[in-house]
Amino acid sequence: HICYPSGFAAGVFKKLFGIPYVITEHMSHISEYAERLYNRLLFKFAYSNADRVVTVSSYLQNELKELGFKFNNEIIGNVVDVRKYDVCKRKRDSREFNLLFIGLLDISEVKGLQYLLPALAAFIKGNPDIKVKLSIAGGGEKQESYEKQCRE
């Protein structure tokens, strides 16, 4: 899983028992955590001892390298079978759309919901004949604030 705490614990097990491990890094706000010296040291230990670090994007891989972490890397993106979600199969005159947002609703706001909500509100206001339903899956410190924003 991610480098801390799982990757750090796996690194300790590797040192003690010789068990290889892989870190699958997908934490998009890692630079914030890496600002603290103790986190940076734990991350460096986890990454440098991992047999492989898999990132979900080249952006994240580059961010880690820019932070100075060295590791044996590979990129495996979050893949979606787009054939299952072919919007071209939808009727061209359809006036109803269902949107799903999945993400942590925390203070870092890295998933962009703070941009989606006002943009969607403006779209709905400008297109009253189109029915849009937004479902939000997730929770966190900002949940109540987002719920209030949606009601307004």
mmCIF file with all atom_site columns, C-alpha atoms in Angstrom:
data_model
loop_
_atom_site.group_PDB
_atom_site.id
_atom_site.type_symbol
_atom_site.label_atom_id
_atom_site.label_alt_id
_atom_site.label_comp_id
_atom_site.label_asym_id
_atom_site.label_entity_id
_atom_site.label_seq_id
_atom_site.pdbx_PDB_ins_code
_atom_site.Cartn_x
_atom_site.Cartn_y
_atom_site.Cartn_z
_atom_site.occupancy
_atom_site.B_iso_or_equiv
_atom_site.pdbx_formal_charge
_atom_site.auth_seq_id
_atom_site.auth_comp_id
_atom_site.auth_asym_id
_atom_site.auth_atom_id
_atom_site.pdbx_PDB_model_num
ATOM 1   C CA . HIS A 1 1   ? 0.000   0.000   0.000   1.00 0.00 ? 1   HIS A CA 1
ATOM 2   C CA . ILE A 1 2   ? 1.265   3.570   0.557   1.00 0.00 ? 2   ILE A CA 1
ATOM 3   C CA . CYS A 1 3   ? 4.700   4.292   2.004   1.00 0.00 ? 3   CYS A CA 1
ATOM 4   C CA . TYR A 1 4   ? 3.537   5.189   5.487   1.00 0.00 ? 4   TYR A CA 1
ATOM 5   C CA . PRO A 1 5   ? 2.719   3.438   7.666   1.00 0.00 ? 5   PRO A CA 1
ATOM 6   C CA . SER A 1 6   ? 2.443   0.243   5.588   1.00 0.00 ? 6   SER A CA 1
ATOM 7   C CA . GLY A 1 7   ? 5.619   0.716   3.555   1.00 0.00 ? 7   GLY A CA 1
ATOM 8   C CA . PHE A 1 8   ? 7.643   1.608   6.637   1.00 0.00 ? 8   PHE A CA 1
ATOM 9   C CA . ALA A 1 9   ? 6.397   -1.492  8.496   1.00 0.00 ? 9   ALA A CA 1
ATOM 10  C CA . ALA A 1 10  ? 7.159   -3.658  5.450   1.00 0.00 ? 10  ALA A CA 1
ATOM 11  C CA . GLY A 1 11  ? 10.683  -2.182  5.334   1.00 0.00 ? 11  GLY A CA 1
ATOM 12  C CA . VAL A 1 12  ? 11.247  -3.208  8.947   1.00 0.00 ? 12  VAL A CA 1
ATOM 13  C CA . PHE A 1 13  ? 10.050  -6.741  8.168   1.00 0.00 ? 13  PHE A CA 1
ATOM 14  C CA . LYS A 1 14  ? 12.371  -6.871  5.177   1.00 0.00 ? 14  LYS A CA 1
ATOM 15  C CA . LYS A 1 15  ? 15.340  -5.872  7.334   1.00 0.00 ? 15  LYS A CA 1
ATOM 16  C CA . LEU A 1 16  ? 14.445  -8.414  10.031  1.00 0.00 ? 16  LEU A CA 1
ATOM 17  C CA . PHE A 1 17  ? 13.232  -11.361 7.939   1.00 0.00 ? 17  PHE A CA 1
ATOM 18  C CA . GLY A 1 18  ? 14.330  -10.686 4.355   1.00 0.00 ? 18  GLY A CA 1
ATOM 19  C CA . ILE A 1 19  ? 10.736  -10.454 3.086   1.00 0.00 ? 19  ILE A CA 1
ATOM 20  C CA . PRO A 1 20  ? 10.532  -8.434  -0.151  1.00 0.00 ? 20  PRO A CA 1
ATOM 21  C CA . TYR A 1 21  ? 7.805   -5.814  -0.528  1.00 0.00 ? 21  TYR A CA 1
ATOM 22  C CA . VAL A 1 22  ? 6.193   -3.483  -3.047  1.00 0.00 ? 22  VAL A CA 1
ATOM 23  C CA . ILE A 1 23  ? 4.728   -0.069  -2.302  1.00 0.00 ? 23  ILE A CA 1
ATOM 24  C CA . THR A 1 24  ? 1.732   0.974   -4.379  1.00 0.00 ? 24  THR A CA 1
ATOM 25  C CA . GLU A 1 25  ? 1.838   4.733   -3.998  1.00 0.00 ? 25  GLU A CA 1
ATOM 26  C CA . HIS A 1 26  ? -1.289  6.703   -4.727  1.00 0.00 ? 26  HIS A CA 1
ATOM 27  C CA . MET A 1 27  ? -1.208  9.344   -1.992  1.00 0.00 ? 27  MET A CA 1
ATOM 28  C CA . SER A 1 28  ? -1.700  12.544  -3.961  1.00 0.00 ? 28  SER A CA 1
ATOM 29  C CA . HIS A 1 29  ? -0.777  14.936  -1.143  1.00 0.00 ? 29  HIS A CA 1
ATOM 30  C CA . ILE A 1 30  ? 2.517   13.317  -0.221  1.00 0.00 ? 30  ILE A CA 1
ATOM 31  C CA . SER A 1 31  ? 4.507   16.536  -0.583  1.00 0.00 ? 31  SER A CA 1
ATOM 32  C CA . GLU A 1 32  ? 2.563   18.006  2.371   1.00 0.00 ? 32  GLU A CA 1
ATOM 33  C CA . TYR A 1 33  ? 3.523   15.062  4.567   1.00 0.00 ? 33  TYR A CA 1
ATOM 34  C CA . ALA A 1 34  ? 7.117   15.117  3.334   1.00 0.00 ? 34  ALA A CA 1
ATOM 35  C CA . GLU A 1 35  ? 7.535   18.661  4.677   1.00 0.00 ? 35  GLU A CA 1
ATOM 36  C CA . ARG A 1 36  ? 8.024   17.199  8.159   1.00 0.00 ? 36  ARG A CA 1
ATOM 37  C CA . LEU A 1 37  ? 11.517  15.845  8.736   1.00 0.00 ? 37  LEU A CA 1
ATOM 38  C CA . TYR A 1 38  ? 10.435  12.676  10.565  1.00 0.00 ? 38  TYR A CA 1
ATOM 39  C CA . ASN A 1 39  ? 7.995   11.809  7.758   1.00 0.00 ? 39  ASN A CA 1
ATOM 40  C CA . ARG A 1 40  ? 10.678  12.418  5.156   1.00 0.00 ? 40  ARG A CA 1
ATOM 41  C CA . LEU A 1 41  ? 13.039  10.034  6.978   1.00 0.00 ? 41  LEU A CA 1
ATOM 42  C CA . LEU A 1 42  ? 10.345  7.338   7.277   1.00 0.00 ? 42  LEU A CA 1
ATOM 43  C CA . PHE A 1 43  ? 9.407   7.757   3.598   1.00 0.00 ? 43  PHE A CA 1
ATOM 44  C CA . LYS A 1 44  ? 13.057  7.559   2.509   1.00 0.00 ? 44  LYS A CA 1
ATOM 45  C CA . PHE A 1 45  ? 13.497  4.315   4.463   1.00 0.00 ? 45  PHE A CA 1
ATOM 46  C CA . ALA A 1 46  ? 10.308  2.807   3.019   1.00 0.00 ? 46  ALA A CA 1
ATOM 47  C CA . TYR A 1 47  ? 10.981  3.788   -0.606  1.00 0.00 ? 47  TYR A CA 1
ATOM 48  C CA . SER A 1 48  ? 14.686  2.961   -0.700  1.00 0.00 ? 48  SER A CA 1
ATOM 49  C CA . ASN A 1 49  ? 14.194  -0.519  0.772   1.00 0.00 ? 49  ASN A CA 1
ATOM 50  C CA . ALA A 1 50  ? 11.163  -1.447  -1.354  1.00 0.00 ? 50  ALA A CA 1
ATOM 51  C CA . ASP A 1 51  ? 11.794  -3.964  -4.120  1.00 0.00 ? 51  ASP A CA 1
ATOM 52  C CA . ARG A 1 52  ? 9.513   -1.879  -6.289  1.00 0.00 ? 52  ARG A CA 1
ATOM 53  C CA . VAL A 1 53  ? 7.471   1.296   -5.947  1.00 0.00 ? 53  VAL A CA 1
ATOM 54  C CA . VAL A 1 54  ? 4.434   1.405   -8.194  1.00 0.00 ? 54  VAL A CA 1
ATOM 55  C CA . THR A 1 55  ? 2.898   4.821   -8.755  1.00 0.00 ? 55  THR A CA 1
ATOM 56  C CA . VAL A 1 56  ? -0.471  5.459   -10.372 1.00 0.00 ? 56  VAL A CA 1
ATOM 57  C CA . SER A 1 57  ? 0.802   8.238   -12.638 1.00 0.00 ? 57  SER A CA 1
ATOM 58  C CA . SER A 1 58  ? 3.964   9.725   -14.064 1.00 0.00 ? 58  SER A CA 1
ATOM 59  C CA . TYR A 1 59  ? 3.030   12.959  -12.267 1.00 0.00 ? 59  TYR A CA 1
ATOM 60  C CA . LEU A 1 60  ? 3.194   11.225  -8.877  1.00 0.00 ? 60  LEU A CA 1
ATOM 61  C CA . GLN A 1 61  ? 6.385   9.400   -9.826  1.00 0.00 ? 61  GLN A CA 1
ATOM 62  C CA . ASN A 1 62  ? 8.025   12.705  -10.786 1.00 0.00 ? 62  ASN A CA 1
ATOM 63  C CA . GLU A 1 63  ? 6.772   14.395  -7.623  1.00 0.00 ? 63  GLU A CA 1
ATOM 64  C CA . LEU A 1 64  ? 8.419   11.702  -5.497  1.00 0.00 ? 64  LEU A CA 1
ATOM 65  C CA . LYS A 1 65  ? 11.688  12.013  -7.413  1.00 0.00 ? 65  LYS A CA 1
ATOM 66  C CA . GLU A 1 66  ? 11.593  15.813  -7.095  1.00 0.00 ? 66  GLU A CA 1
ATOM 67  C CA . LEU A 1 67  ? 11.244  15.343  -3.334  1.00 0.00 ? 67  LEU A CA 1
ATOM 68  C CA . GLY A 1 68  ? 14.536  13.434  -3.491  1.00 0.00 ? 68  GLY A CA 1
ATOM 69  C CA . PHE A 1 69  ? 13.275  9.896   -2.994  1.00 0.00 ? 69  PHE A CA 1
ATOM 70  C CA . LYS A 1 70  ? 15.125  7.132   -4.834  1.00 0.00 ? 70  LYS A CA 1
ATOM 71  C CA . PHE A 1 71  ? 13.399  3.867   -5.687  1.00 0.00 ? 71  PHE A CA 1
ATOM 72  C CA . ASN A 1 72  ? 12.936  1.109   -8.238  1.00 0.00 ? 72  ASN A CA 1
ATOM 73  C CA . ASN A 1 73  ? 9.808   2.375   -9.929  1.00 0.00 ? 73  ASN A CA 1
ATOM 74  C CA . GLU A 1 74  ? 7.036   1.365   -12.272 1.00 0.00 ? 74  GLU A CA 1
ATOM 75  C CA . ILE A 1 75  ? 3.871   3.204   -13.314 1.00 0.00 ? 75  ILE A CA 1
ATOM 76  C CA . ILE A 1 76  ? 0.560   1.363   -13.393 1.00 0.00 ? 76  ILE A CA 1
ATOM 77  C CA . GLY A 1 77  ? -2.295  3.787   -13.868 1.00 0.00 ? 77  GLY A CA 1
ATOM 78  C CA . ASN A 1 78  ? -5.752  3.556   -12.378 1.00 0.00 ? 78  ASN A CA 1
ATOM 79  C CA . VAL A 1 79  ? -7.359  1.862   -15.332 1.00 0.00 ? 79  VAL A CA 1
ATOM 80  C CA . VAL A 1 80  ? -11.018 2.007   -16.304 1.00 0.00 ? 80  VAL A CA 1
ATOM 81  C CA . ASP A 1 81  ? -12.556 -0.136  -19.038 1.00 0.00 ? 81  ASP A CA 1
ATOM 82  C CA . VAL A 1 82  ? -14.026 2.736   -21.046 1.00 0.00 ? 82  VAL A CA 1
ATOM 83  C CA . ARG A 1 83  ? -16.136 0.341   -23.110 1.00 0.00 ? 83  ARG A CA 1
ATOM 84  C CA . LYS A 1 84  ? -18.337 -0.155  -20.048 1.00 0.00 ? 84  LYS A CA 1
ATOM 85  C CA . TYR A 1 85  ? -18.948 3.592   -19.850 1.00 0.00 ? 85  TYR A CA 1
ATOM 86  C CA . ASP A 1 86  ? -19.467 4.496   -23.487 1.00 0.00 ? 86  ASP A CA 1
ATOM 87  C CA . VAL A 1 87  ? -21.384 7.766   -23.431 1.00 0.00 ? 87  VAL A CA 1
ATOM 88  C CA . CYS A 1 88  ? -21.926 7.516   -27.194 1.00 0.00 ? 88  CYS A CA 1
ATOM 89  C CA . LYS A 1 89  ? -24.465 4.754   -26.511 1.00 0.00 ? 89  LYS A CA 1
ATOM 90  C CA . ARG A 1 90  ? -26.555 7.302   -24.629 1.00 0.00 ? 90  ARG A CA 1
ATOM 91  C CA . LYS A 1 91  ? -29.444 8.841   -26.531 1.00 0.00 ? 91  LYS A CA 1
ATOM 92  C CA . ARG A 1 92  ? -28.263 12.083  -28.058 1.00 0.00 ? 92  ARG A CA 1
ATOM 93  C CA . ASP A 1 93  ? -31.343 13.915  -26.807 1.00 0.00 ? 93  ASP A CA 1
ATOM 94  C CA . SER A 1 94  ? -30.916 12.718  -23.233 1.00 0.00 ? 94  SER A CA 1
ATOM 95  C CA . ARG A 1 95  ? -31.427 15.525  -20.738 1.00 0.00 ? 95  ARG A CA 1
ATOM 96  C CA . GLU A 1 96  ? -30.535 13.533  -17.616 1.00 0.00 ? 96  GLU A CA 1
ATOM 97  C CA . PHE A 1 97  ? -27.062 12.877  -16.276 1.00 0.00 ? 97  PHE A CA 1
ATOM 98  C CA . ASN A 1 98  ? -25.806 11.069  -13.177 1.00 0.00 ? 98  ASN A CA 1
ATOM 99  C CA . LEU A 1 99  ? -22.389 12.012  -11.845 1.00 0.00 ? 99  LEU A CA 1
ATOM 100 C CA . LEU A 1 100 ? -20.414 10.227  -9.146  1.00 0.00 ? 100 LEU A CA 1
ATOM 101 C CA . PHE A 1 101 ? -17.621 11.822  -7.131  1.00 0.00 ? 101 PHE A CA 1
ATOM 102 C CA . ILE A 1 102 ? -15.515 9.515   -4.958  1.00 0.00 ? 102 ILE A CA 1
ATOM 103 C CA . GLY A 1 103 ? -12.922 10.951  -2.640  1.00 0.00 ? 103 GLY A CA 1
ATOM 104 C CA . LEU A 1 104 ? -11.839 12.001  0.802   1.00 0.00 ? 104 LEU A CA 1
ATOM 105 C CA . LEU A 1 105 ? -13.529 15.258  1.810   1.00 0.00 ? 105 LEU A CA 1
ATOM 106 C CA . ASP A 1 106 ? -10.629 16.526  3.867   1.00 0.00 ? 106 ASP A CA 1
ATOM 107 C CA . ILE A 1 107 ? -8.936  19.857  4.322   1.00 0.00 ? 107 ILE A CA 1
ATOM 108 C CA . SER A 1 108 ? -6.308  19.223  1.609   1.00 0.00 ? 108 SER A CA 1
ATOM 109 C CA . GLU A 1 109 ? -9.047  19.275  -1.072  1.00 0.00 ? 109 GLU A CA 1
ATOM 110 C CA . VAL A 1 110 ? -6.791  17.449  -3.540  1.00 0.00 ? 110 VAL A CA 1
ATOM 111 C CA . LYS A 1 111 ? -9.683  15.788  -5.388  1.00 0.00 ? 111 LYS A CA 1
ATOM 112 C CA . GLY A 1 112 ? -11.096 19.108  -6.645  1.00 0.00 ? 112 GLY A CA 1
ATOM 113 C CA . LEU A 1 113 ? -14.647 18.998  -5.282  1.00 0.00 ? 113 LEU A CA 1
ATOM 114 C CA . GLN A 1 114 ? -14.257 22.668  -4.333  1.00 0.00 ? 114 GLN A CA 1
ATOM 115 C CA . TYR A 1 115 ? -14.102 23.396  -8.088  1.00 0.00 ? 115 TYR A CA 1
ATOM 116 C CA . LEU A 1 116 ? -16.697 20.880  -9.239  1.00 0.00 ? 116 LEU A CA 1
ATOM 117 C CA . LEU A 1 117 ? -19.538 22.154  -7.038  1.00 0.00 ? 117 LEU A CA 1
ATOM 118 C CA . PRO A 1 118 ? -19.574 25.785  -8.209  1.00 0.00 ? 118 PRO A CA 1
ATOM 119 C CA . ALA A 1 119 ? -18.939 24.746  -11.816 1.00 0.00 ? 119 ALA A CA 1
ATOM 120 C CA . LEU A 1 120 ? -21.814 22.272  -11.703 1.00 0.00 ? 120 LEU A CA 1
ATOM 121 C CA . ALA A 1 121 ? -24.083 24.861  -10.038 1.00 0.00 ? 121 ALA A CA 1
ATOM 122 C CA . ALA A 1 122 ? -23.307 27.343  -12.832 1.00 0.00 ? 122 ALA A CA 1
ATOM 123 C CA . PHE A 1 123 ? -23.967 24.663  -15.454 1.00 0.00 ? 123 PHE A CA 1
ATOM 124 C CA . ILE A 1 124 ? -27.330 23.744  -13.900 1.00 0.00 ? 124 ILE A CA 1
ATOM 125 C CA . LYS A 1 125 ? -28.334 27.395  -13.622 1.00 0.00 ? 125 LYS A CA 1
ATOM 126 C CA . GLY A 1 126 ? -27.467 27.984  -17.277 1.00 0.00 ? 126 GLY A CA 1
ATOM 127 C CA . ASN A 1 127 ? -29.180 24.773  -18.451 1.00 0.00 ? 127 ASN A CA 1
ATOM 128 C CA . PRO A 1 128 ? -32.439 24.434  -16.487 1.00 0.00 ? 128 PRO A CA 1
ATOM 129 C CA . ASP A 1 129 ? -33.811 21.876  -18.960 1.00 0.00 ? 129 ASP A CA 1
ATOM 130 C CA . ILE A 1 130 ? -31.030 19.399  -18.102 1.00 0.00 ? 130 ILE A CA 1
ATOM 131 C CA . LYS A 1 131 ? -31.429 17.231  -14.992 1.00 0.00 ? 131 LYS A CA 1
ATOM 132 C CA . VAL A 1 132 ? -28.149 16.524  -13.211 1.00 0.00 ? 132 VAL A CA 1
ATOM 133 C CA . LYS A 1 133 ? -27.738 14.298  -10.169 1.00 0.00 ? 133 LYS A CA 1
ATOM 134 C CA . LEU A 1 134 ? -24.439 14.364  -8.298  1.00 0.00 ? 134 LEU A CA 1
ATOM 135 C CA . SER A 1 135 ? -23.723 11.574  -5.811  1.00 0.00 ? 135 SER A CA 1
ATOM 136 C CA . ILE A 1 136 ? -20.778 12.049  -3.469  1.00 0.00 ? 136 ILE A CA 1
ATOM 137 C CA . ALA A 1 137 ? -19.107 9.044   -1.841  1.00 0.00 ? 137 ALA A CA 1
ATOM 138 C CA . GLY A 1 138 ? -16.639 9.883   0.875   1.00 0.00 ? 138 GLY A CA 1
ATOM 139 C CA . GLY A 1 139 ? -16.324 11.699  4.136   1.00 0.00 ? 139 GLY A CA 1
ATOM 140 C CA . GLY A 1 140 ? -14.002 13.921  6.081   1.00 0.00 ? 140 GLY A CA 1
ATOM 141 C CA . GLU A 1 141 ? -13.497 17.281  7.732   1.00 0.00 ? 141 GLU A CA 1
ATOM 142 C CA . LYS A 1 142 ? -15.044 19.232  4.843   1.00 0.00 ? 142 LYS A CA 1
ATOM 143 C CA . GLN A 1 143 ? -18.190 17.097  4.472   1.00 0.00 ? 143 GLN A CA 1
ATOM 144 C CA . GLU A 1 144 ? -20.549 19.463  6.316   1.00 0.00 ? 144 GLU A CA 1
ATOM 145 C CA . SER A 1 145 ? -19.179 22.432  4.402   1.00 0.00 ? 145 SER A CA 1
ATOM 146 C CA . TYR A 1 146 ? -19.733 20.683  1.057   1.00 0.00 ? 146 TYR A CA 1
ATOM 147 C CA . GLU A 1 147 ? -23.229 19.600  2.077   1.00 0.00 ? 147 GLU A CA 1
ATOM 148 C CA . LYS A 1 148 ? -24.089 23.202  2.945   1.00 0.00 ? 148 LYS A CA 1
ATOM 149 C CA . GLN A 1 149 ? -22.671 24.371  -0.377  1.00 0.00 ? 149 GLN A CA 1
ATOM 150 C CA . CYS A 1 150 ? -24.847 21.850  -2.224  1.00 0.00 ? 150 CYS A CA 1
ATOM 151 C CA . ARG A 1 151 ? -28.001 22.989  -0.398  1.00 0.00 ? 151 ARG A CA 1
ATOM 152 C CA . GLU A 1 152 ? -27.340 26.606  -1.328  1.00 0.00 ? 152 GLU A CA 1
#
